[in-house]
């Protein structure tokens, strides 16, 4: 082999080796882009307590908008919770591909009214979103929530893989989980659950509704459902819990399906205490808060009171 | 109108039909922006499978195999009848796969060896062009005996399947891969630009949820092979393989439109052969093959002396230098008989395997509303429309799950996606009635009507957390969409290895209520192989494949016959 040819060949081989090695080094230890930002944000959106108002106000009226307004007014009105310029995220239950009558998702009329109220109070932006179990597009459409909330002026967001932030929930069981961005990156969070029966936790009301802020394999949480609910509730403290008990799913929860399982209670109640919310809601299912293990555990962890009357309770019938 | 104008019209026509076809496949997709006025039943706003209904070969195949022309398949006459008079205009002007082959064959970076003389040579009629007729006879005879295999090589289903299950999902994976890669550099403006480009293309090309299809390599390989072959032999598929081209060629037997060659004007410059799409010998001195001509009109357009003209009732002068001026279909009778015989033999051959009836695959879950297996195979053209439209990515092409006979027909894989109880989209898009469209009532059932079932769920007690591992879990019950739920729970005390009694709720299945939708299998937290799984037994479409005595023989009762 001639010297020149030798040099040329060796040079080519070296170049190839350099490219190979360089590419390897360049890509070594690259993380995937999804979920790679660890958010420092917290999920605490609570407003300070105010002894001028009751801790919970419940209104019954077959005009559901009126019921919502009555209970909210008794709590001090929307202005107590929303400041002008706030970004507000509303979290209804939009878990299942069901229509409003089937009572598996939050009543769209209430969601729309809540959006309207927040905008009237001067909210800069109102986002409505949830992480559904069934195909989110179908859930958002058939629940009627997408249309109703958009008409009322909200931005309705379908969960997208890129919209999750890795968040340290600092729980006993739940540590770092992907959370949908609007649930941590907002000024105010309004939890709007619907009251439903559930075979493991007995009921799905406010705290269990928070499952919907999590991405990832959340179906494994059932192995320790009570603790995981409590971890979530400890991390995520909504400004307000607005419980939809206009239709109550008494059997076949959480997705129901049959109208026979739905009991029309025409009731809406608002509270700032998540434990109280669940405790009162459980009564619609013939339970009491002190019989439901995750409610007991949450109260023990200091998240709120099972006795919802303790901080003042008002009924408007 | 000058011939140049007509050629430009042809080019426009090819582009328009190709884009329409592609766009319809893009639209074979559930998008939220439907009219929400009637959220009870979600219907696609466009007749997205219409292109497939214009396919004469699909029409003939399904007609022979199951004796029906489903839905809009009669539209195919719009193609077939003009063909009888003017020839294979479809191939040159309409067929989206034909156009794709055309463009790839003619793509400017033409390989040197196909320039000039070699190119002229490659565009002369070749014996291999007969193959397509034998393929046509073979599959058509098979259809007559009840096995519809034509969809494997019928160009419209071929293209729909390739685009829907291979091309678009590949674009999706690549696009998100590139986006992730660019973002991984962590450079703000770069990421923003990449995201912007992605967001621009996403609503057009990408589905809401990235679809992952089972066993698509075979489909992808065939598609790529067909595309590459164009670079070796111009329009190899159209000239040599395509059974639809063959069928249209045969139907042009009595065409009154054709090429008139004016012998004395010809200077034998061979310009006409440079861009002949059909390889039908337009040049003077060789027999013109009407059945091969795609009516691209390139020869007439290129002839400097106007010796070639397309005309109604062309004159054909038989002369010494122009031996046989027109020849319709060039096939050998012996080989036709052989292909017919092959077609006859195909059915018993395929069915003598055990997969069809004797030992049907228990995991072969067909989409809701599917016809009984025999009828299903006589209808499904493997277009993949059902797989593309399924919002849950539940439907996939089979490889051997339905035997060789059912290759690429749809199978539901619940671990990837379950069947949404309130969804009827796959029945809406199936062009041939292999899947019949169910009403919501027929699908979920009611007081007076049993639901449509695609299978039944079973619990693997060795894997189920409350059965085998003393851990609570009721996810399958939670997800079970029937009302009342087919999964029911019984509270039991189980003991862990230290002997501690733990109260758990163990799932059981009520076969009377289970519809086999697979939501439980999908959601079961035992990640790899679910502890609850569906098999096909109990499916509405089969009177035989039943567990429950009272259901034997009454399947199909509430599905309309297509
Ligand atoms: S079953 Fe699917 S693949 Fe078969 S013809 Fe119908 S839509 Fe096409
Ligand atoms: S398989 Fe089920 S979910 Fe998928 S398109 Fe068909 S009906 Fe819809
Ligand atoms: S979801 Fe799976 S593990 Fe959980 S109870 Fe059902 S079958 Fe068992």
GROMACS .gro file of C-alpha atoms in nm, chain B residues 20-304:
model
  285
  337UNK     CA    1  -5.891   1.412  -0.239
  338UNK     CA    2  -5.811   1.051  -0.162
  339UNK     CA    3  -5.538   1.150   0.081
  340UNK     CA    4  -5.757   1.411   0.244
  341UNK     CA    5  -6.040   1.162   0.292
  342UNK     CA    6  -5.802   0.930   0.472
  343UNK     CA    7  -5.684   1.217   0.690
  344UNK     CA    8  -6.047   1.285   0.768
  345UNK     CA    9  -6.114   0.923   0.861
  346UNK     CA   10  -6.065   1.029   1.211
  347UNK     CA   11  -6.263   1.134   1.512
  348UNK     CA   12  -6.227   1.506   1.565
  349UNK     CA   13  -6.398   1.694   1.842
  350UNK     CA   14  -6.527   1.978   1.636
  351UNK     CA   15  -6.839   1.792   1.539
  352UNK     CA   16  -7.175   1.947   1.562
  353UNK     CA   17  -7.240   1.882   1.931
  354UNK     CA   18  -7.615   1.920   1.880
  355UNK     CA   19  -7.658   1.548   1.908
  356UNK     CA   20  -7.383   1.419   2.132
  357UNK     CA   21  -7.574   1.097   2.185
  358UNK     CA   22  -7.464   0.950   1.857
  359UNK     CA   23  -7.138   1.070   1.715
  360UNK     CA   24  -7.129   1.053   1.340
  361UNK     CA   25  -6.850   1.145   1.106
  362UNK     CA   26  -6.940   1.458   0.913
  363UNK     CA   27  -6.802   1.328   0.584
  364UNK     CA   28  -6.857   1.007   0.389
  365UNK     CA   29  -6.487   0.931   0.424
  366UNK     CA   30  -6.492   0.591   0.260
  367UNK     CA   31  -6.658   0.716  -0.055
  368UNK     CA   32  -6.339   0.681  -0.260
  369UNK     CA   33  -6.334   0.309  -0.190
  370UNK     CA   34  -6.692   0.279  -0.302
  371UNK     CA   35  -6.596   0.404  -0.646
  372UNK     CA   36  -6.367   0.105  -0.691
  373UNK     CA   37  -6.506  -0.135  -0.954
  374UNK     CA   38  -6.288  -0.419  -0.838
  375UNK     CA   39  -6.417  -0.389  -0.482
  376UNK     CA   40  -6.765  -0.392  -0.628
  377UNK     CA   41  -6.707  -0.701  -0.839
  378UNK     CA   42  -6.519  -0.882  -0.564
  379UNK     CA   43  -6.777  -0.824  -0.293
  380UNK     CA   44  -7.060  -0.894  -0.535
  381UNK     CA   45  -6.913  -1.232  -0.618
  382UNK     CA   46  -6.808  -1.318  -0.266
  383UNK     CA   47  -7.124  -1.228  -0.079
  384UNK     CA   48  -7.381  -1.141  -0.338
  385UNK     CA   49  -7.438  -0.784  -0.231
  386UNK     CA   50  -7.340  -0.435  -0.331
  387UNK     CA   51  -7.314  -0.267   0.005
  388UNK     CA   52  -7.402   0.099   0.058
  389UNK     CA   53  -7.252   0.323  -0.209
  390UNK     CA   54  -7.060   0.057  -0.397
  391UNK     CA   55  -7.288   0.109  -0.692
  392UNK     CA   56  -7.094   0.431  -0.744
  393UNK     CA   57  -6.831   0.214  -0.906
  394UNK     CA   58  -7.045   0.213  -1.219
  395UNK     CA   59  -6.940   0.573  -1.263
  396UNK     CA   60  -6.595   0.435  -1.333
  397UNK     CA   61  -6.689   0.110  -1.498
  398UNK     CA   62  -6.938   0.222  -1.760
  399UNK     CA   63  -6.723   0.494  -1.920
  400UNK     CA   64  -6.437   0.242  -1.920
  401UNK     CA   65  -6.640   0.019  -2.148
  402UNK     CA   66  -6.645   0.295  -2.403
  403UNK     CA   67  -6.313   0.468  -2.369
  404UNK     CA   68  -6.077   0.233  -2.187
  405UNK     CA   69  -5.858   0.261  -1.879
  406UNK     CA   70  -5.897   0.634  -1.824
  407UNK     CA   71  -5.919   0.557  -1.451
  408UNK     CA   72  -5.556   0.445  -1.441
  409UNK     CA   73  -5.422   0.754  -1.611
  410UNK     CA   74  -5.655   1.019  -1.480
  411UNK     CA   75  -5.803   0.911  -1.146
  412UNK     CA   76  -5.633   0.628  -0.959
  413UNK     CA   77  -5.436   0.778  -0.668
  414UNK     CA   78  -5.199   0.482  -0.652
  415UNK     CA   79  -5.152   0.505  -1.029
  416UNK     CA   80  -5.065   0.872  -0.998
  417UNK     CA   81  -4.824   0.801  -0.718
  418UNK     CA   82  -4.657   0.532  -0.930
  419UNK     CA   83  -4.653   0.769  -1.222
  420UNK     CA   84  -4.485   1.049  -1.029
  421UNK     CA   85  -4.232   0.825  -0.866
  422UNK     CA   86  -4.148   0.658  -1.197
  423UNK     CA   87  -4.110   0.989  -1.375
  424UNK     CA   88  -3.944   1.179  -1.096
  425UNK     CA   89  -3.689   1.406  -1.265
  426UNK     CA   90  -3.376   1.248  -1.120
  427UNK     CA   91  -3.438   0.971  -1.373
  428UNK     CA   92  -3.165   0.713  -1.360
  429UNK     CA   93  -2.925   0.742  -1.646
  430UNK     CA   94  -2.992   0.393  -1.774
  431UNK     CA   95  -3.349   0.481  -1.844
  432UNK     CA   96  -3.259   0.775  -2.064
  433UNK     CA   97  -3.303   0.769  -2.438
  434UNK     CA   98  -3.290   0.428  -2.596
  435UNK     CA   99  -3.321   0.241  -2.270
  436UNK     CA  100  -3.618   0.447  -2.172
  437UNK     CA  101  -3.785   0.380  -2.505
  438UNK     CA  102  -3.713   0.014  -2.461
  439UNK     CA  103  -3.860   0.014  -2.111
  440UNK     CA  104  -4.182   0.163  -2.240
  441UNK     CA  105  -4.243  -0.107  -2.499
  442UNK     CA  106  -4.500  -0.371  -2.430
  443UNK     CA  107  -4.359  -0.664  -2.228
  444UNK     CA  108  -4.486  -1.013  -2.168
  445UNK     CA  109  -4.488  -0.964  -1.789
  446UNK     CA  110  -4.782  -0.730  -1.831
  447UNK     CA  111  -5.001  -1.037  -1.864
  448UNK     CA  112  -4.941  -1.125  -1.502
  449UNK     CA  113  -5.203  -0.884  -1.379
  450UNK     CA  114  -5.473  -1.064  -1.574
  451UNK     CA  115  -5.384  -1.393  -1.413
  452UNK     CA  116  -5.387  -1.226  -1.072
  453UNK     CA  117  -5.725  -1.082  -1.153
  454UNK     CA  118  -5.871  -1.416  -1.261
  455UNK     CA  119  -5.720  -1.593  -0.966
  456UNK     CA  120  -5.864  -1.360  -0.702
  457UNK     CA  121  -6.196  -1.317  -0.874
  458UNK     CA  122  -6.250  -1.691  -0.891
  459UNK     CA  123  -6.153  -1.718  -0.527
  460UNK     CA  124  -6.411  -1.450  -0.451
  461UNK     CA  125  -6.673  -1.645  -0.637
  462UNK     CA  126  -6.605  -1.932  -0.400
  463UNK     CA  127  -6.633  -1.708  -0.097
  464UNK     CA  128  -6.292  -1.583   0.003
  465UNK     CA  129  -6.234  -1.216  -0.070
  466UNK     CA  130  -5.859  -1.173  -0.105
  467UNK     CA  131  -5.873  -0.910  -0.373
  468UNK     CA  132  -5.823  -0.631  -0.121
  469UNK     CA  133  -5.460  -0.733  -0.081
  470UNK     CA  134  -5.381  -0.602  -0.429
  471UNK     CA  135  -5.677  -0.384  -0.512
  472UNK     CA  136  -5.509  -0.044  -0.548
  473UNK     CA  137  -5.751   0.172  -0.352
  474UNK     CA  138  -5.766  -0.045  -0.038
  475UNK     CA  139  -5.394  -0.105  -0.084
  476UNK     CA  140  -5.320   0.265  -0.073
  477UNK     CA  141  -5.575   0.343   0.199
  478UNK     CA  142  -5.428   0.070   0.417
  479UNK     CA  143  -5.070   0.175   0.353
  480UNK     CA  144  -5.133   0.543   0.420
  481UNK     CA  145  -5.360   0.485   0.717
  482UNK     CA  146  -5.163   0.225   0.908
  483UNK     CA  147  -4.807   0.288   0.792
  484UNK     CA  148  -4.736   0.625   0.634
  485UNK     CA  149  -4.930   0.855   0.864
  486UNK     CA  150  -4.835   0.684   1.192
  487UNK     CA  151  -4.472   0.686   1.078
  488UNK     CA  152  -4.490   1.057   1.008
  489UNK     CA  153  -4.639   1.102   1.353
  490UNK     CA  154  -4.365   0.912   1.529
  491UNK     CA  155  -4.097   1.088   1.329
  492UNK     CA  156  -4.243   1.433   1.389
  493UNK     CA  157  -4.268   1.391   1.764
  494UNK     CA  158  -3.925   1.230   1.767
  495UNK     CA  159  -3.770   1.523   1.588
  496UNK     CA  160  -3.956   1.768   1.808
  497UNK     CA  161  -3.829   1.594   2.120
  498UNK     CA  162  -3.478   1.585   1.984
  499UNK     CA  163  -3.472   1.954   1.898
  500UNK     CA  164  -3.619   2.041   2.235
  501UNK     CA  165  -3.361   1.831   2.413
  502UNK     CA  166  -3.098   2.091   2.325
  503UNK     CA  167  -3.275   2.319   2.567
  504UNK     CA  168  -3.239   2.624   2.344
  505UNK     CA  169  -3.548   2.837   2.390
  506UNK     CA  170  -3.591   2.991   2.043
  507UNK     CA  171  -3.504   2.664   1.872
  508UNK     CA  172  -3.762   2.475   2.075
  509UNK     CA  173  -4.020   2.741   2.007
  510UNK     CA  174  -3.956   2.726   1.634
  511UNK     CA  175  -3.976   2.347   1.633
  512UNK     CA  176  -4.294   2.351   1.838
  513UNK     CA  177  -4.438   2.609   1.601
  514UNK     CA  178  -4.366   2.396   1.297
  515UNK     CA  179  -4.509   2.092   1.473
  516UNK     CA  180  -4.825   2.274   1.578
  517UNK     CA  181  -4.866   2.391   1.222
  518UNK     CA  182  -4.864   2.040   1.076
  519UNK     CA  183  -5.029   1.859   1.363
  520UNK     CA  184  -5.394   1.946   1.299
  521UNK     CA  185  -5.356   1.845   0.938
  522UNK     CA  186  -5.153   1.527   0.950
  523UNK     CA  187  -5.143   1.394   1.300
  524UNK     CA  188  -5.409   1.216   1.495
  525UNK     CA  189  -5.506   1.329   1.841
  526UNK     CA  190  -5.339   1.028   1.990
  527UNK     CA  191  -5.042   0.867   1.820
  528UNK     CA  192  -5.166   0.542   1.672
  529UNK     CA  193  -4.948   0.237   1.721
  530UNK     CA  194  -5.044  -0.049   1.494
  531UNK     CA  195  -4.972  -0.413   1.545
  532UNK     CA  196  -4.764  -0.601   1.282
  533UNK     CA  197  -4.755  -0.330   1.020
  534UNK     CA  198  -4.411  -0.414   0.890
  535UNK     CA  199  -4.553  -0.645   0.624
  536UNK     CA  200  -4.784  -0.373   0.500
  537UNK     CA  201  -4.508  -0.117   0.506
  538UNK     CA  202  -4.264  -0.346   0.332
  539UNK     CA  203  -4.503  -0.417   0.048
  540UNK     CA  204  -4.582  -0.051   0.003
  541UNK     CA  205  -4.218   0.049  -0.006
  542UNK     CA  206  -4.143  -0.234  -0.247
  543UNK     CA  207  -4.416  -0.120  -0.484
  544UNK     CA  208  -4.283   0.232  -0.470
  545UNK     CA  209  -3.923   0.127  -0.530
  546UNK     CA  210  -4.014  -0.097  -0.820
  547UNK     CA  211  -4.123   0.214  -1.005
  548UNK     CA  212  -3.761   0.321  -1.017
  549UNK     CA  213  -3.663   0.000  -1.189
  550UNK     CA  214  -3.960  -0.053  -1.421
  551UNK     CA  215  -4.186   0.242  -1.496
  552UNK     CA  216  -4.524   0.189  -1.326
  553UNK     CA  217  -4.443  -0.174  -1.264
  554UNK     CA  218  -4.745  -0.213  -1.040
  555UNK     CA  219  -4.989  -0.067  -1.291
  556UNK     CA  220  -4.845  -0.256  -1.582
  557UNK     CA  221  -4.775  -0.588  -1.425
  558UNK     CA  222  -4.960  -0.642  -1.099
  559UNK     CA  223  -5.273  -0.435  -1.061
  560UNK     CA  224  -5.585  -0.651  -1.080
  561UNK     CA  225  -5.804  -0.344  -1.111
  562UNK     CA  226  -5.604  -0.235  -1.412
  563UNK     CA  227  -5.657  -0.582  -1.553
  564UNK     CA  228  -6.027  -0.567  -1.490
  565UNK     CA  229  -6.059  -0.228  -1.657
  566UNK     CA  230  -5.846  -0.357  -1.943
  567UNK     CA  231  -6.085  -0.644  -1.994
  568UNK     CA  232  -6.385  -0.415  -1.978
  569UNK     CA  233  -6.233  -0.197  -2.247
  570UNK     CA  234  -6.272  -0.490  -2.486
  571UNK     CA  235  -6.524  -0.301  -2.697
  572UNK     CA  236  -6.395   0.050  -2.645
  573UNK     CA  237  -6.481   0.285  -2.925
  574UNK     CA  238  -6.218   0.536  -2.829
  575UNK     CA  239  -5.863   0.465  -2.918
  576UNK     CA  240  -5.541   0.542  -3.090
  577UNK     CA  241  -5.536   0.601  -3.462
  578UNK     CA  242  -5.196   0.565  -3.618
  579UNK     CA  243  -5.127   0.749  -3.939
  580UNK     CA  244  -4.852   0.533  -4.081
  581UNK     CA  245  -4.714   0.751  -4.360
  582UNK     CA  246  -4.669   1.052  -4.134
  583UNK     CA  247  -4.447   0.861  -3.893
  584UNK     CA  248  -4.075   0.934  -3.901
  585UNK     CA  249  -3.991   0.666  -3.642
  586UNK     CA  250  -3.843   0.919  -3.406
  587UNK     CA  251  -3.983   0.716  -3.114
  588UNK     CA  252  -4.077   1.028  -2.916
  589UNK     CA  253  -4.408   0.860  -2.837
  590UNK     CA  254  -4.232   0.585  -2.647
  591UNK     CA  255  -4.041   0.821  -2.423
  592UNK     CA  256  -4.332   0.887  -2.191
  593UNK     CA  257  -4.578   0.608  -2.260
  594UNK     CA  258  -4.732   0.528  -1.921
  595UNK     CA  259  -4.904   0.206  -2.012
  596UNK     CA  260  -4.637   0.039  -2.225
  597UNK     CA  261  -4.897  -0.028  -2.491
  598UNK     CA  262  -4.687   0.026  -2.804
  599UNK     CA  263  -4.823   0.350  -2.942
  600UNK     CA  264  -4.546   0.356  -3.201
  601UNK     CA  265  -4.609   0.260  -3.556
  602UNK     CA  266  -4.476  -0.077  -3.650
  603UNK     CA  267  -4.599  -0.257  -3.339
  604UNK     CA  268  -4.944  -0.377  -3.237
  605UNK     CA  269  -5.120  -0.123  -3.013
  606UNK     CA  270  -5.251  -0.278  -2.690
  607UNK     CA  271  -5.568  -0.101  -2.610
  608UNK     CA  272  -5.610  -0.285  -2.278
  609UNK     CA  273  -5.276  -0.154  -2.157
  610UNK     CA  274  -5.330   0.210  -2.248
  611UNK     CA  275  -5.385   0.450  -1.956
  612UNK     CA  276  -5.506   0.727  -2.184
  613UNK     CA  277  -5.235   0.959  -2.060
  614UNK     CA  278  -5.219   1.104  -2.412
  615UNK     CA  279  -4.846   1.161  -2.387
  616UNK     CA  280  -4.782   0.991  -2.722
  617UNK     CA  281  -5.016   1.215  -2.909
  618UNK     CA  282  -4.881   1.517  -2.732
  619UNK     CA  283  -4.522   1.432  -2.812
  620UNK     CA  284  -4.558   1.318  -3.173
  621UNK     CA  285  -4.392   1.590  -3.384
   0.00000   0.00000   0.00000
